[in-house]
Amino acid sequence: MDRWVYMLLIWNAFVLLIYGYDKSRARRGGRRIREATLLSFAFFLGGIGAMFGMVMFNHKTSKKKFRVLVPLFTVVNAVMIYGIAHIMTMI
């Protein structure tokens, strides 16, 4: 089970860095990461990293879909993780 926790931490740290990278590219006028990609990262168990990325880098906070979907994905992620952990303890 510890391996899954480390994988989630690493994935969320990666998502956080991706949000920071995209913010950096936005400031410099460089090539950006698509919004759909950023939201996909949040949906696929990266909600916590995305939330921290939005707050730390003040990135995509003015976009309504990010203000709604990223917290929603974070809650969905938490429920999914809880469910998976519960199933794993039953096995």
A tleap script that builds the chain and sets N, CA, C and O, in Angstrom:
source leaprc.protein.ff14SB
mol = sequence {
  NMET ASP ARG TRP VAL TYR MET LEU LEU ILE
  TRP ASN ALA PHE VAL LEU LEU ILE TYR GLY
  TYR ASP LYS SER ARG ALA ARG ARG GLY GLY
  ARG ARG ILE ARG GLU ALA THR LEU LEU SER
  PHE ALA PHE PHE LEU GLY GLY ILE GLY ALA
  MET PHE GLY MET VAL MET PHE ASN HIE LYS
  THR SER LYS LYS LYS PHE ARG VAL LEU VAL
  PRO LEU PHE THR VAL VAL ASN ALA VAL MET
  ILE TYR GLY ILE ALA HIE ILE MET THR MET
  CILE
}
set mol.1.N position { 0.812 -1.204 0.000 }
set mol.1.CA position { 0.000 0.000 0.000 }
set mol.1.C position { 0.851 1.262 0.000 }
set mol.1.O position { 0.466 2.271 -0.591 }
set mol.2.N position { 2.001 1.211 0.657 }
set mol.2.CA position { 2.879 2.375 0.700 }
set mol.2.C position { 3.306 2.813 -0.688 }
set mol.2.O position { 3.458 4.007 -0.947 }
set mol.3.N position { 3.497 1.872 -1.565 }
set mol.3.CA position { 3.929 2.173 -2.929 }
set mol.3.C position { 2.908 3.077 -3.620 }
set mol.3.O position { 3.287 3.991 -4.352 }
set mol.4.N position { 1.618 2.828 -3.395 }
set mol.4.CA position { 0.562 3.633 -4.014 }
set mol.4.C position { 0.567 5.054 -3.469 }
set mol.4.O position { 0.326 6.007 -4.211 }
set mol.5.N position { 0.837 5.197 -2.194 }
set mol.5.CA position { 0.896 6.525 -1.595 }
set mol.5.C position { 2.043 7.320 -2.211 }
set mol.5.O position { 1.873 8.492 -2.550 }
set mol.6.N position { 3.202 6.698 -2.359 }
set mol.6.CA position { 4.344 7.373 -2.969 }
set mol.6.C position { 4.063 7.732 -4.422 }
set mol.6.O position { 4.447 8.806 -4.885 }
set mol.7.N position { 3.406 6.849 -5.128 }
set mol.7.CA position { 3.069 7.127 -6.522 }
set mol.7.C position { 2.112 8.320 -6.620 }
set mol.7.O position { 2.262 9.170 -7.499 }
set mol.8.N position { 1.136 8.380 -5.722 }
set mol.8.CA position { 0.208 9.515 -5.713 }
set mol.8.C position { 0.929 10.818 -5.379 }
set mol.8.O position { 0.658 11.855 -5.984 }
set mol.9.N position { 1.839 10.760 -4.423 }
set mol.9.CA position { 2.602 11.958 -4.064 }
set mol.9.C position { 3.453 12.440 -5.229 }
set mol.9.O position { 3.498 13.636 -5.517 }
set mol.10.N position { 4.120 11.520 -5.892 }
set mol.10.CA position { 4.966 11.881 -7.032 }
set mol.10.C position { 4.118 12.443 -8.163 }
set mol.10.O position { 4.483 13.456 -8.759 }
set mol.11.N position { 2.990 11.804 -8.470 }
set mol.11.CA position { 2.105 12.269 -9.533 }
set mol.11.C position { 1.594 13.680 -9.225 }
set mol.11.O position { 1.595 14.544 -10.101 }
set mol.12.N position { 1.161 13.914 -7.987 }
set mol.12.CA position { 0.642 15.229 -7.635 }
set mol.12.C position { 1.737 16.288 -7.643 }
set mol.12.O position { 1.476 17.440 -7.989 }
set mol.13.N position { 2.954 15.917 -7.269 }
set mol.13.CA position { 4.076 16.854 -7.366 }
set mol.13.C position { 4.348 17.192 -8.828 }
set mol.13.O position { 4.647 18.340 -9.157 }
set mol.14.N position { 4.245 16.198 -9.702 }
set mol.14.CA position { 4.426 16.418 -11.138 }
set mol.14.C position { 3.354 17.376 -11.666 }
set mol.14.O position { 3.666 18.302 -12.415 }
set mol.15.N position { 2.102 17.159 -11.281 }
set mol.15.CA position { 1.006 18.027 -11.727 }
set mol.15.C position { 1.236 19.457 -11.230 }
set mol.15.O position { 1.028 20.414 -11.976 }
set mol.16.N position { 1.661 19.602 -9.987 }
set mol.16.CA position { 1.984 20.917 -9.445 }
set mol.16.C position { 3.047 21.601 -10.298 }
set mol.16.O position { 2.912 22.777 -10.633 }
set mol.17.N position { 4.094 20.876 -10.648 }
set mol.17.CA position { 5.167 21.443 -11.470 }
set mol.17.C position { 4.684 21.792 -12.875 }
set mol.17.O position { 5.131 22.781 -13.456 }
set mol.18.N position { 3.782 20.994 -13.421 }
set mol.18.CA position { 3.225 21.288 -14.741 }
set mol.18.C position { 2.443 22.605 -14.710 }
set mol.18.O position { 2.554 23.414 -15.631 }
set mol.19.N position { 1.662 22.816 -13.665 }
set mol.19.CA position { 0.927 24.079 -13.541 }
set mol.19.C position { 1.915 25.240 -13.425 }
set mol.19.O position { 1.695 26.294 -14.021 }
set mol.20.N position { 2.990 25.065 -12.676 }
set mol.20.CA position { 4.009 26.107 -12.564 }
set mol.20.C position { 4.712 26.358 -13.882 }
set mol.20.O position { 4.985 27.504 -14.238 }
set mol.21.N position { 5.007 25.293 -14.606 }
set mol.21.CA position { 5.652 25.423 -15.919 }
set mol.21.C position { 4.753 26.192 -16.872 }
set mol.21.O position { 5.216 27.083 -17.585 }
set mol.22.N position { 3.457 25.848 -16.886 }
set mol.22.CA position { 2.535 26.533 -17.785 }
set mol.22.C position { 2.414 28.014 -17.422 }
set mol.22.O position { 2.322 28.862 -18.310 }
set mol.23.N position { 2.415 28.324 -16.148 }
set mol.23.CA position { 2.367 29.727 -15.725 }
set mol.23.C position { 3.625 30.462 -16.185 }
set mol.23.O position { 3.551 31.606 -16.633 }
set mol.24.N position { 4.763 29.811 -16.074 }
set mol.24.CA position { 6.014 30.400 -16.524 }
set mol.24.C position { 5.976 30.675 -18.028 }
set mol.24.O position { 6.412 31.730 -18.488 }
set mol.25.N position { 5.451 29.715 -18.780 }
set mol.25.CA position { 5.336 29.891 -20.229 }
set mol.25.C position { 4.357 31.014 -20.565 }
set mol.25.O position { 4.550 31.734 -21.545 }
set mol.26.N position { 3.311 31.164 -19.757 }
set mol.26.CA position { 2.333 32.232 -19.991 }
set mol.26.C position { 2.975 33.606 -19.802 }
set mol.26.O position { 2.711 34.535 -20.566 }
set mol.27.N position { 3.806 33.721 -18.796 }
set mol.27.CA position { 4.472 35.000 -18.532 }
set mol.27.C position { 5.447 35.368 -19.640 }
set mol.27.O position { 5.594 36.541 -19.984 }
set mol.28.N position { 6.111 34.363 -20.193 }
set mol.28.CA position { 7.129 34.604 -21.215 }
set mol.28.C position { 6.577 34.593 -22.634 }
set mol.28.O position { 7.298 34.881 -23.589 }
set mol.29.N position { 5.309 34.263 -22.768 }
set mol.29.CA position { 4.712 34.236 -24.100 }
set mol.29.C position { 5.089 33.018 -24.911 }
set mol.29.O position { 5.033 33.050 -26.140 }
set mol.30.N position { 5.469 31.951 -24.245 }
set mol.30.CA position { 5.867 30.729 -24.949 }
set mol.30.C position { 4.706 29.804 -25.230 }
set mol.30.O position { 3.549 30.135 -24.973 }
set mol.31.N position { 5.031 28.648 -25.759 }
set mol.31.CA position { 4.024 27.640 -26.075 }
set mol.31.C position { 3.412 27.111 -24.783 }
set mol.31.O position { 4.126 26.786 -23.834 }
set mol.32.N position { 2.081 27.028 -24.756 }
set mol.32.CA position { 1.346 26.683 -23.543 }
set mol.32.C position { 0.864 25.240 -23.565 }
set mol.32.O position { 0.843 24.587 -24.608 }
set mol.33.N position { 0.482 24.765 -22.396 }
set mol.33.CA position { -0.149 23.455 -22.251 }
set mol.33.C position { -1.652 23.667 -22.388 }
set mol.33.O position { -2.208 24.587 -21.787 }
set mol.34.N position { -2.308 22.823 -23.173 }
set mol.34.CA position { -3.748 22.967 -23.384 }
set mol.34.C position { -4.505 22.848 -22.064 }
set mol.34.O position { -4.124 22.085 -21.176 }
set mol.35.N position { -5.590 23.625 -21.957 }
set mol.35.CA position { -6.414 23.580 -20.748 }
set mol.35.C position { -6.985 22.184 -20.524 }
set mol.35.O position { -7.085 21.727 -19.386 }
set mol.36.N position { -7.358 21.511 -21.606 }
set mol.36.CA position { -7.901 20.154 -21.481 }
set mol.36.C position { -6.869 19.214 -20.864 }
set mol.36.O position { -7.222 18.320 -20.095 }
set mol.37.N position { -5.611 19.411 -21.194 }
set mol.37.CA position { -4.541 18.579 -20.637 }
set mol.37.C position { -4.376 18.866 -19.149 }
set mol.37.O position { -4.246 17.941 -18.348 }
set mol.38.N position { -4.381 20.142 -18.778 }
set mol.38.CA position { -4.254 20.500 -17.361 }
set mol.38.C position { -5.414 19.921 -16.552 }
set mol.38.O position { -5.208 19.404 -15.454 }
set mol.39.N position { -6.624 20.006 -17.087 }
set mol.39.CA position { -7.778 19.453 -16.391 }
set mol.39.C position { -7.724 17.928 -16.338 }
set mol.39.O position { -8.143 17.329 -15.347 }
set mol.40.N position { -7.216 17.301 -17.386 }
set mol.40.CA position { -7.071 15.839 -17.384 }
set mol.40.C position { -6.098 15.389 -16.304 }
set mol.40.O position { -6.342 14.399 -15.615 }
set mol.41.N position { -5.008 16.108 -16.159 }
set mol.41.CA position { -4.051 15.777 -15.099 }
set mol.41.C position { -4.723 15.858 -13.731 }
set mol.41.O position { -4.487 15.014 -12.866 }
set mol.42.N position { -5.559 16.873 -13.541 }
set mol.42.CA position { -6.271 17.026 -12.270 }
set mol.42.C position { -7.259 15.883 -12.072 }
set mol.42.O position { -7.385 15.356 -10.967 }
set mol.43.N position { -7.954 15.500 -13.126 }
set mol.43.CA position { -8.965 14.455 -13.018 }
set mol.43.C position { -8.350 13.101 -12.695 }
set mol.43.O position { -8.890 12.359 -11.875 }
set mol.44.N position { -7.241 12.773 -13.321 }
set mol.44.CA position { -6.621 11.458 -13.127 }
set mol.44.C position { -5.713 11.460 -11.895 }
set mol.44.O position { -4.496 11.309 -11.997 }
set mol.45.N position { -6.334 11.633 -10.748 }
set mol.45.CA position { -5.719 11.566 -9.416 }
set mol.45.C position { -4.661 12.635 -9.164 }
set mol.45.O position { -3.769 12.445 -8.336 }
set mol.46.N position { -4.757 13.759 -9.875 }
set mol.46.CA position { -3.825 14.859 -9.651 }
set mol.46.C position { -4.502 16.112 -9.137 }
set mol.46.O position { -3.958 17.209 -9.264 }
set mol.47.N position { -5.684 15.964 -8.558 }
set mol.47.CA position { -6.456 17.117 -8.094 }
set mol.47.C position { -5.755 17.943 -7.039 }
set mol.47.O position { -5.818 19.172 -7.064 }
set mol.48.N position { -5.091 17.280 -6.114 }
set mol.48.CA position { -4.408 18.004 -5.038 }
set mol.48.C position { -3.250 18.820 -5.605 }
set mol.48.O position { -3.068 19.982 -5.239 }
set mol.49.N position { -2.475 18.221 -6.488 }
set mol.49.CA position { -1.376 18.948 -7.131 }
set mol.49.C position { -1.873 20.121 -7.950 }
set mol.49.O position { -1.254 21.185 -7.960 }
set mol.50.N position { -2.999 19.929 -8.643 }
set mol.50.CA position { -3.576 21.012 -9.434 }
set mol.50.C position { -4.062 22.145 -8.538 }
set mol.50.O position { -3.865 23.320 -8.849 }
set mol.51.N position { -4.700 21.783 -7.421 }
set mol.51.CA position { -5.172 22.816 -6.488 }
set mol.51.C position { -4.001 23.642 -5.953 }
set mol.51.O position { -4.053 24.871 -5.928 }
set mol.52.N position { -2.952 22.948 -5.527 }
set mol.52.CA position { -1.777 23.662 -5.030 }
set mol.52.C position { -1.139 24.498 -6.135 }
set mol.52.O position { -0.683 25.613 -5.883 }
set mol.53.N position { -1.104 23.971 -7.351 }
set mol.53.CA position { -0.547 24.720 -8.476 }
set mol.53.C position { -1.333 25.983 -8.767 }
set mol.53.O position { -0.755 27.033 -9.050 }
set mol.54.N position { -2.638 25.879 -8.697 }
set mol.54.CA position { -3.469 27.065 -8.918 }
set mol.54.C position { -3.211 28.119 -7.857 }
set mol.54.O position { -3.125 29.307 -8.168 }
set mol.55.N position { -3.087 27.695 -6.609 }
set mol.55.CA position { -2.901 28.638 -5.502 }
set mol.55.C position { -1.470 29.192 -5.479 }
set mol.55.O position { -1.270 30.402 -5.371 }
set mol.56.N position { -0.488 28.308 -5.581 }
set mol.56.CA position { 0.912 28.737 -5.474 }
set mol.56.C position { 1.332 29.659 -6.613 }
set mol.56.O position { 2.047 30.638 -6.403 }
set mol.57.N position { 0.876 29.333 -7.822 }
set mol.57.CA position { 1.302 30.101 -8.990 }
set mol.57.C position { 0.232 31.082 -9.467 }
set mol.57.O position { 0.417 31.765 -10.474 }
set mol.58.N position { -0.889 31.151 -8.738 }
set mol.58.CA position { -2.019 31.990 -9.135 }
set mol.58.C position { -2.343 31.742 -10.610 }
set mol.58.O position { -2.480 32.672 -11.405 }
set mol.59.N position { -2.457 30.476 -10.938 }
set mol.59.CA position { -2.607 30.076 -12.332 }
set mol.59.C position { -4.000 29.519 -12.584 }
set mol.59.O position { -4.460 28.622 -11.877 }
set mol.60.N position { -4.657 30.051 -13.584 }
set mol.60.CA position { -5.997 29.639 -14.017 }
set mol.60.C position { -7.061 29.932 -12.966 }
set mol.60.O position { -8.150 29.359 -13.014 }
set mol.61.N position { -6.762 30.803 -12.034 }
set mol.61.CA position { -7.735 31.106 -10.982 }
set mol.61.C position { -8.854 32.007 -11.484 }
set mol.61.O position { -9.909 32.077 -10.854 }
set mol.62.N position { -8.653 32.690 -12.590 }
set mol.62.CA position { -9.714 33.539 -13.132 }
set mol.62.C position { -10.643 32.760 -14.067 }
set mol.62.O position { -11.690 33.268 -14.468 }
set mol.63.N position { -10.263 31.542 -14.407 }
set mol.63.CA position { -11.080 30.704 -15.285 }
set mol.63.C position { -12.112 29.959 -14.450 }
set mol.63.O position { -11.764 29.184 -13.560 }
set mol.64.N position { -13.392 30.204 -14.750 }
set mol.64.CA position { -14.463 29.604 -13.964 }
set mol.64.C position { -14.413 28.079 -14.001 }
set mol.64.O position { -14.631 27.426 -12.980 }
set mol.65.N position { -14.127 27.508 -15.170 }
set mol.65.CA position { -14.129 26.039 -15.241 }
set mol.65.C position { -13.035 25.434 -14.373 }
set mol.65.O position { -13.208 24.331 -13.855 }
set mol.66.N position { -11.921 26.122 -14.201 }
set mol.66.CA position { -10.867 25.624 -13.315 }
set mol.66.C position { -11.269 25.796 -11.852 }
set mol.66.O position { -11.009 24.918 -11.030 }
set mol.67.N position { -11.906 26.932 -11.522 }
set mol.67.CA position { -12.348 27.167 -10.147 }
set mol.67.C position { -13.408 26.162 -9.710 }
set mol.67.O position { -13.541 25.874 -8.521 }
set mol.68.N position { -14.161 25.631 -10.668 }
set mol.68.CA position { -15.205 24.658 -10.349 }
set mol.68.C position { -14.689 23.229 -10.474 }
set mol.68.O position { -14.863 22.418 -9.565 }
set mol.69.N position { -14.052 22.925 -11.605 }
set mol.69.CA position { -13.689 21.534 -11.892 }
set mol.69.C position { -12.533 21.005 -11.048 }
set mol.69.O position { -12.572 19.855 -10.610 }
set mol.70.N position { -11.523 21.807 -10.815 }
set mol.70.CA position { -10.367 21.300 -10.054 }
set mol.70.C position { -10.765 20.922 -8.627 }
set mol.70.O position { -10.385 19.841 -8.178 }
set mol.71.N position { -11.509 21.752 -7.890 }
set mol.71.CA position { -11.965 21.294 -6.560 }
set mol.71.C position { -12.886 20.068 -6.647 }
set mol.71.O position { -12.810 19.167 -5.811 }
set mol.72.N position { -13.751 20.045 -7.664 }
set mol.72.CA position { -14.622 18.886 -7.849 }
set mol.72.C position { -13.800 17.626 -8.102 }
set mol.72.O position { -14.070 16.578 -7.516 }
set mol.73.N position { -12.809 17.727 -8.964 }
set mol.73.CA position { -11.942 16.579 -9.244 }
set mol.73.C position { -11.179 16.157 -7.992 }
set mol.73.O position { -10.942 14.967 -7.786 }
set mol.74.N position { -10.795 17.111 -7.163 }
set mol.74.CA position { -10.080 16.787 -5.932 }
set mol.74.C position { -10.968 15.966 -5.001 }
set mol.74.O position { -10.504 15.003 -4.390 }
set mol.75.N position { -12.225 16.336 -4.891 }
set mol.75.CA position { -13.164 15.577 -4.063 }
set mol.75.C position { -13.387 14.186 -4.664 }
set mol.75.O position { -13.384 13.186 -3.947 }
set mol.76.N position { -13.580 14.133 -5.977 }
set mol.76.CA position { -13.756 12.835 -6.653 }
set mol.76.C position { -12.520 11.967 -6.440 }
set mol.76.O position { -12.635 10.770 -6.179 }
set mol.77.N position { -11.344 12.570 -6.552 }
set mol.77.CA position { -10.095 11.832 -6.311 }
set mol.77.C position { -10.044 11.266 -4.908 }
set mol.77.O position { -9.665 10.110 -4.717 }
set mol.78.N position { -10.425 12.073 -3.919 }
set mol.78.CA position { -10.403 11.622 -2.530 }
set mol.78.C position { -11.354 10.452 -2.320 }
set mol.78.O position { -11.017 9.493 -1.625 }
set mol.79.N position { -12.535 10.527 -2.912 }
set mol.79.CA position { -13.499 9.431 -2.798 }
set mol.79.C position { -12.953 8.173 -3.480 }
set mol.79.O position { -13.077 7.070 -2.948 }
set mol.80.N position { -12.349 8.343 -4.658 }
set mol.80.CA position { -11.771 7.200 -5.362 }
set mol.80.C position { -10.643 6.559 -4.552 }
set mol.80.O position { -10.567 5.335 -4.444 }
set mol.81.N position { -9.786 7.377 -3.996 }
set mol.81.CA position { -8.660 6.862 -3.211 }
set mol.81.C position { -9.171 6.144 -1.969 }
set mol.81.O position { -8.671 5.078 -1.611 }
set mol.82.N position { -10.172 6.732 -1.313 }
set mol.82.CA position { -10.761 6.086 -0.147 }
set mol.82.C position { -11.363 4.737 -0.536 }
set mol.82.O position { -11.155 3.739 0.154 }
set mol.83.N position { -12.098 4.708 -1.625 }
set mol.83.CA position { -12.717 3.462 -2.077 }
set mol.83.C position { -11.687 2.407 -2.421 }
set mol.83.O position { -11.846 1.244 -2.050 }
set mol.84.N position { -10.643 2.791 -3.117 }
set mol.84.CA position { -9.584 1.836 -3.473 }
set mol.84.C position { -8.903 1.320 -2.215 }
set mol.84.O position { -8.649 0.121 -2.097 }
set mol.85.N position { -8.603 2.213 -1.271 }
set mol.85.CA position { -7.957 1.800 -0.025 }
set mol.85.C position { -8.858 0.861 0.758 }
set mol.85.O position { -8.382 -0.106 1.351 }
set mol.86.N position { -10.148 1.136 0.765 }
set mol.86.CA position { -11.093 0.272 1.471 }
set mol.86.C position { -11.146 -1.107 0.826 }
set mol.86.O position { -11.159 -2.118 1.529 }
set mol.87.N position { -11.176 -1.158 -0.473 }
set mol.87.CA position { -11.199 -2.454 -1.174 }
set mol.87.C position { -9.914 -3.219 -0.929 }
set mol.87.O position { -9.937 -4.434 -0.735 }
set mol.88.N position { -8.773 -2.501 -0.938 }
set mol.88.CA position { -7.480 -3.158 -0.728 }
set mol.88.C position { -7.381 -3.776 0.668 }
set mol.88.O position { -6.742 -4.815 0.837 }
set mol.89.N position { -8.003 -3.152 1.662 }
set mol.89.CA position { -7.943 -3.713 3.013 }
set mol.89.C position { -8.841 -4.924 3.151 }
set mol.89.O position { -8.639 -5.740 4.051 }
set mol.90.N position { -9.828 -5.059 2.281 }
set mol.90.CA position { -10.736 -6.206 2.327 }
set mol.90.C position { -10.122 -7.446 1.678 }
set mol.90.O position { -10.539 -8.573 1.947 }
set mol.91.N position { -9.130 -7.221 0.824 }
set mol.91.CA position { -8.523 -8.349 0.107 }
set mol.91.C position { -7.564 -9.100 0.991 }
set mol.91.O position { -6.960 -10.080 0.555 }
savepdb mol mol.pdb
quit
